[in-house]
PDB file of C-alpha atoms in Angstrom:
ATOM      1  CA  MET G   1      93.775  91.208  84.420  1.00 85.00           C
ATOM      2  CA  LEU G   2      90.267  92.564  84.971  1.00 92.00           C
ATOM      3  CA  LEU G   3      91.048  93.527  88.575  1.00 94.00           C
ATOM      4  CA  VAL G   4      94.180  95.377  87.432  1.00 94.00           C
ATOM      5  CA  LEU G   5      92.199  97.331  84.847  1.00 94.00           C
ATOM      6  CA  LEU G   6      89.425  98.124  87.319  1.00 96.00           C
ATOM      7  CA  TRP G   7      91.944  99.353  89.868  1.00 95.00           C
ATOM      8  CA  ILE G   8      93.660 101.514  87.232  1.00 94.00           C
ATOM      9  CA  ALA G   9      90.261 102.962  86.321  1.00 94.00           C
ATOM     10  CA  PHE G  10      89.627 103.653  90.018  1.00 95.00           C
ATOM     11  CA  ILE G  11      92.937 105.523  90.312  1.00 94.00           C
ATOM     12  CA  PHE G  12      92.197 107.587  87.195  1.00 92.00           C
ATOM     13  CA  TYR G  13      88.718 108.334  88.519  1.00 92.00           C
ATOM     14  CA  ASN G  14      90.201 109.633  91.765  1.00 91.00           C
ATOM     15  CA  SER G  15      92.724 111.695  89.825  1.00 91.00           C
ATOM     16  CA  SER G  16      89.940 113.177  87.715  1.00 92.00           C
ATOM     17  CA  ASN G  17      88.358 114.855  90.733  1.00 89.00           C
ATOM     18  CA  ASN G  18      89.156 118.532  91.027  1.00 85.00           C
ATOM     19  CA  TYR G  19      91.048 119.742  94.083  1.00 81.00           C
ATOM     20  CA  VAL G  20      87.912 120.717  96.006  1.00 79.00           C
ATOM     21  CA  THR G  21      86.189 117.359  95.486  1.00 83.00           C
ATOM     22  CA  SER G  22      89.369 115.446  96.251  1.00 83.00           C
ATOM     23  CA  ASN G  23      89.872 117.443  99.427  1.00 78.00           C
ATOM     24  CA  GLN G  24      86.286 116.840 100.518  1.00 79.00           C
ATOM     25  CA  ILE G  25      86.743 113.092 100.118  1.00 83.00           C
ATOM     26  CA  SER G  26      89.865 113.072 102.267  1.00 83.00           C
ATOM     27  CA  PHE G  27      88.162 115.238 104.901  1.00 78.00           C
ATOM     28  CA  LYS G  28      85.228 112.828 105.017  1.00 79.00           C
ATOM     29  CA  PHE G  29      87.725 110.063 105.686  1.00 80.00           C
ATOM     30  CA  LEU G  30      89.369 112.213 108.348  1.00 78.00           C
ATOM     31  CA  ASN G  31      85.985 112.646 110.006  1.00 74.00           C
ATOM     32  CA  LEU G  32      85.455 108.877 109.964  1.00 77.00           C
ATOM     33  CA  LEU G  33      88.762 108.478 111.756  1.00 75.00           C
ATOM     34  CA  LYS G  34      87.507 110.916 114.349  1.00 70.00           C
ATOM     35  CA  ASN G  35      84.698 108.530 115.357  1.00 62.00           C
ATOM     36  CA  GLY G  36      82.340 109.603 112.591  1.00 55.00           C
ATOM     37  CA  LYS G  37      81.731 113.024 114.081  1.00 56.00           C
ATOM     38  CA  ASN G  38      82.054 116.209 112.106  1.00 53.00           C
ATOM     39  CA  LEU G  39      84.884 117.394 114.274  1.00 53.00           C
ATOM     40  CA  VAL G  40      86.650 118.899 111.290  1.00 52.00           C
ATOM     41  CA  LEU G  41      83.587 120.424 109.671  1.00 51.00           C
ATOM     42  CA  ASP G  42      82.349 121.975 112.927  1.00 44.00           C
ATOM     43  CA  LYS G  43      85.347 124.281 112.951  1.00 50.00           C
ATOM     44  CA  ASP G  44      85.559 124.954 109.229  1.00 53.00           C
ATOM     45  CA  VAL G  45      84.886 127.898 107.004  1.00 50.00           C
ATOM     46  CA  LYS G  46      82.103 127.544 104.464  1.00 53.00           C
ATOM     47  CA  VAL G  47      83.049 128.517 100.898  1.00 51.00           C
ATOM     48  CA  GLU G  48      80.817 128.663  97.824  1.00 54.00           C
ATOM     49  CA  THR G  49      82.152 127.263  94.561  1.00 57.00           C
ATOM     50  CA  ASN G  50      80.117 126.356  91.469  1.00 63.00           C
ATOM     51  CA  ASN G  51      76.892 126.821  93.456  1.00 62.00           C
ATOM     52  CA  LYS G  52      78.075 124.248  95.999  1.00 63.00           C
ATOM     53  CA  GLN G  53      78.978 124.840  99.592  1.00 59.00           C
ATOM     54  CA  ILE G  54      82.232 123.283 100.689  1.00 58.00           C
ATOM     55  CA  TYR G  55      84.064 123.321 103.962  1.00 59.00           C
ATOM     56  CA  LEU G  56      87.741 123.988 104.317  1.00 58.00           C
ATOM     57  CA  PRO G  57      89.742 123.319 107.460  1.00 57.00           C
ATOM     58  CA  THR G  58      90.887 126.182 109.608  1.00 62.00           C
ATOM     59  CA  THR G  59      93.218 124.425 112.016  1.00 75.00           C
ATOM     60  CA  THR G  60      96.792 123.568 111.174  1.00 80.00           C
ATOM     61  CA  ARG G  61      96.366 120.141 112.771  1.00 80.00           C
ATOM     62  CA  ASP G  62      93.451 119.231 110.490  1.00 78.00           C
ATOM     63  CA  LYS G  63      95.329 120.477 107.437  1.00 80.00           C
ATOM     64  CA  LYS G  64      98.314 118.302 108.344  1.00 85.00           C
ATOM     65  CA  LEU G  65      96.116 115.270 108.999  1.00 85.00           C
ATOM     66  CA  ASN G  66      94.390 115.802 105.665  1.00 83.00           C
ATOM     67  CA  LEU G  67      97.734 116.000 103.850  1.00 86.00           C
ATOM     68  CA  PHE G  68      98.856 112.829 105.629  1.00 90.00           C
ATOM     69  CA  ILE G  69      95.687 111.030 104.504  1.00 88.00           C
ATOM     70  CA  ARG G  70      96.045 112.257 100.920  1.00 88.00           C
ATOM     71  CA  LYS G  71      99.676 111.153 100.582  1.00 91.00           C
ATOM     72  CA  ASN G  72      98.987 107.781 102.182  1.00 94.00           C
ATOM     73  CA  ALA G  73      96.076 107.287  99.786  1.00 92.00           C
ATOM     74  CA  HIS G  74      98.578 107.703  96.931  1.00 90.00           C
ATOM     75  CA  ALA G  75     100.811 105.018  98.408  1.00 96.00           C
ATOM     76  CA  PHE G  76      97.886 102.706  99.183  1.00 97.00           C
ATOM     77  CA  GLU G  77      96.616 102.850  95.592  1.00 96.00           C
ATOM     78  CA  TYR G  78     100.010 101.704  94.347  1.00 97.00           C
ATOM     79  CA  ILE G  79     100.428  99.057  97.025  1.00 98.00           C
ATOM     80  CA  ILE G  80      97.248  97.503  95.637  1.00 98.00           C
ATOM     81  CA  ILE G  81      98.311  97.867  91.993  1.00 97.00           C
ATOM     82  CA  ALA G  82     101.648  96.161  92.774  1.00 97.00           C
ATOM     83  CA  VAL G  83      99.902  93.265  94.529  1.00 96.00           C
ATOM     84  CA  LEU G  84      97.404  92.847  91.670  1.00 97.00           C
ATOM     85  CA  LEU G  85     100.140  93.016  89.006  1.00 96.00           C
ATOM     86  CA  SER G  86     102.309  90.555  90.948  1.00 94.00           C
ATOM     87  CA  HIS G  87      99.502  88.051  91.223  1.00 92.00           C
ATOM     88  CA  MET G  88      98.496  88.489  87.578  1.00 94.00           C
ATOM     89  CA  LEU G  89     102.039  87.901  86.304  1.00 94.00           C
ATOM     90  CA  ILE G  90     102.600  84.869  88.518  1.00 89.00           C
ATOM     91  CA  VAL G  91      99.296  83.347  87.416  1.00 90.00           C
ATOM     92  CA  HIS G  92     100.419  83.826  83.806  1.00 92.00           C
ATOM     93  CA  GLY G  93     103.746  82.130  84.455  1.00 91.00           C
ATOM     94  CA  MET G  94     106.113  85.088  84.813  1.00 90.00           C
ATOM     95  CA  ARG G  95     108.374  84.908  87.844  1.00 84.00           C
ATOM     96  CA  GLY G  96     111.603  86.240  89.216  1.00 86.00           C
ATOM     97  CA  ARG G  97     113.503  89.247  87.981  1.00 91.00           C
ATOM     98  CA  ASP G  98     111.443  89.637  84.801  1.00 93.00           C
ATOM     99  CA  ALA G  99     108.189  89.879  86.765  1.00 93.00           C
ATOM    100  CA  ILE G 100     109.681  92.399  89.190  1.00 94.00           C
ATOM    101  CA  ILE G 101     111.017  94.567  86.367  1.00 96.00           C
ATOM    102  CA  TYR G 102     107.634  94.524  84.610  1.00 96.00           C
ATOM    103  CA  ILE G 103     105.797  95.431  87.814  1.00 96.00           C
ATOM    104  CA  LEU G 104     108.178  98.284  88.620  1.00 97.00           C
ATOM    105  CA  PHE G 105     108.092  99.604  85.049  1.00 97.00           C
ATOM    106  CA  ILE G 106     104.307  99.412  84.680  1.00 96.00           C
ATOM    107  CA  SER G 107     103.724 101.034  88.073  1.00 96.00           C
ATOM    108  CA  LEU G 108     106.220 103.835  87.451  1.00 97.00           C
ATOM    109  CA  LEU G 109     104.854 104.478  83.974  1.00 96.00           C
ATOM    110  CA  PHE G 110     101.343 104.586  85.350  1.00 95.00           C
ATOM    111  CA  ALA G 111     102.354 106.925  88.213  1.00 96.00           C
ATOM    112  CA  VAL G 112     103.962 109.357  85.748  1.00 97.00           C
ATOM    113  CA  THR G 113     100.957 109.129  83.400  1.00 96.00           C
ATOM    114  CA  ASP G 114      98.577 109.716  86.302  1.00 95.00           C
ATOM    115  CA  GLU G 115     100.471 112.839  87.396  1.00 94.00           C
ATOM    116  CA  PHE G 116     100.528 114.103  83.802  1.00 96.00           C
ATOM    117  CA  HIS G 117      96.767 113.526  83.606  1.00 94.00           C
ATOM    118  CA  GLN G 118      96.301 115.685  86.721  1.00 93.00           C
ATOM    119  CA  LEU G 119      97.803 118.671  84.887  1.00 94.00           C
ATOM    120  CA  PHE G 120      94.533 118.902  82.969  1.00 92.00           C
ATOM    121  CA  ILE G 121      92.238 118.732  86.022  1.00 90.00           C
ATOM    122  CA  PRO G 122      91.094 122.100  87.446  1.00 86.00           C
ATOM    123  CA  GLY G 123      92.871 122.929  90.679  1.00 83.00           C
ATOM    124  CA  ARG G 124      95.195 119.931  90.444  1.00 88.00           C
ATOM    125  CA  GLY G 125      98.814 119.740  89.495  1.00 88.00           C
ATOM    126  CA  SER G 126     101.622 117.328  88.911  1.00 92.00           C
ATOM    127  CA  LYS G 127     104.279 116.675  91.539  1.00 92.00           C
ATOM    128  CA  VAL G 128     107.414 114.584  91.330  1.00 95.00           C
ATOM    129  CA  SER G 129     106.981 113.894  95.053  1.00 95.00           C
ATOM    130  CA  ASP G 130     103.650 112.175  94.298  1.00 94.00           C
ATOM    131  CA  VAL G 131     105.352 109.926  91.741  1.00 96.00           C
ATOM    132  CA  ILE G 132     107.957 109.049  94.378  1.00 97.00           C
ATOM    133  CA  ILE G 133     105.203 108.289  96.920  1.00 97.00           C
ATOM    134  CA  ASP G 134     103.378 106.174  94.316  1.00 97.00           C
ATOM    135  CA  PHE G 135     106.553 104.278  93.496  1.00 98.00           C
ATOM    136  CA  GLY G 136     107.230 103.800  97.207  1.00 98.00           C
ATOM    137  CA  GLY G 137     103.778 102.246  97.485  1.00 98.00           C
ATOM    138  CA  THR G 138     104.688  99.969  94.594  1.00 98.00           C
ATOM    139  CA  LEU G 139     107.833  98.832  96.390  1.00 98.00           C
ATOM    140  CA  ILE G 140     105.890  98.165  99.601  1.00 98.00           C
ATOM    141  CA  GLY G 141     103.199  96.238  97.709  1.00 97.00           C
ATOM    142  CA  LEU G 142     105.716  94.249  95.713  1.00 96.00           C
ATOM    143  CA  GLY G 143     107.794  93.409  98.783  1.00 95.00           C
ATOM    144  CA  SER G 144     104.722  92.483 100.811  1.00 95.00           C
ATOM    145  CA  TYR G 145     103.328  90.254  98.085  1.00 94.00           C
ATOM    146  CA  TYR G 146     106.580  88.379  97.532  1.00 90.00           C
ATOM    147  CA  LEU G 147     107.228  88.066 101.250  1.00 91.00           C
ATOM    148  CA  PHE G 148     103.764  86.625 101.802  1.00 90.00           C
ATOM    149  CA  LYS G 149     103.715  84.448  98.693  1.00 86.00           C
ATOM    150  CA  PHE G 150     107.166  82.940  98.864  1.00 79.00           C
ATOM    151  CA  LYS G 151     108.286  83.151 102.466  1.00 80.00           C
ATOM    152  CA  LEU G 152     105.272  82.876 104.731  1.00 75.00           C
ATOM    153  CA  LEU G 153     103.367  80.381 102.589  1.00 72.00           C
ATOM    154  CA  ASN G 154     106.461  78.176 102.289  1.00 74.00           C
ATOM    155  CA  LEU G 155     106.599  77.914 106.078  1.00 62.00           C
ATOM    156  CA  LYS G 156     103.224  76.174 106.077  1.00 60.00           C
ATOM    157  CA  LYS G 157     104.297  73.394 103.702  1.00 56.00           C
ATOM    158  CA  PRO G 158     105.054  70.138 105.504  1.00 54.00           C
ATOM    159  CA  LYS G 159     108.668  69.061 105.375  1.00 57.00           C
ATOM    160  CA  VAL G 160     109.330  65.667 103.846  1.00 56.00           C
ATOM    161  CA  LEU G 161     111.591  63.389 105.848  1.00 57.00           C
ATOM    162  CA  ASN G 162     114.053  61.205 104.006  1.00 51.00           C
TER     163      ASN G 162
END
């Protein structure tokens, strides 16, 4: 339960960042993917905002890569929440259809609440497409967890001969 709450807090923390800060974080990650070099920042335009200097991308390729990273981060957050919720419910004895319905409902409710929360963050907005991406992450996490837990782990159990 604690891990679920900590992960929810982490998601809300990320959603609380304004657009500029959120973009900077994803561009830092993009730079890490490019072997840790400032390949994006070397070509960027410097902008001043709130007495801070930020860098915005100038190439279409970097903008597309950044968008790809941002949308996948949405999905990844919900993959993790689905896995944590699945494990928590199984540990507490809930299985089957009831557990799946709870996980889907909680994740969808949280995704909608998170997008609503972003309406109040400067420079951020709420998008139905983000809720769909979040829910897609939930489905991937849920499917992965159940596949691993009930299919792959069952293959390792020794078969009893009669």
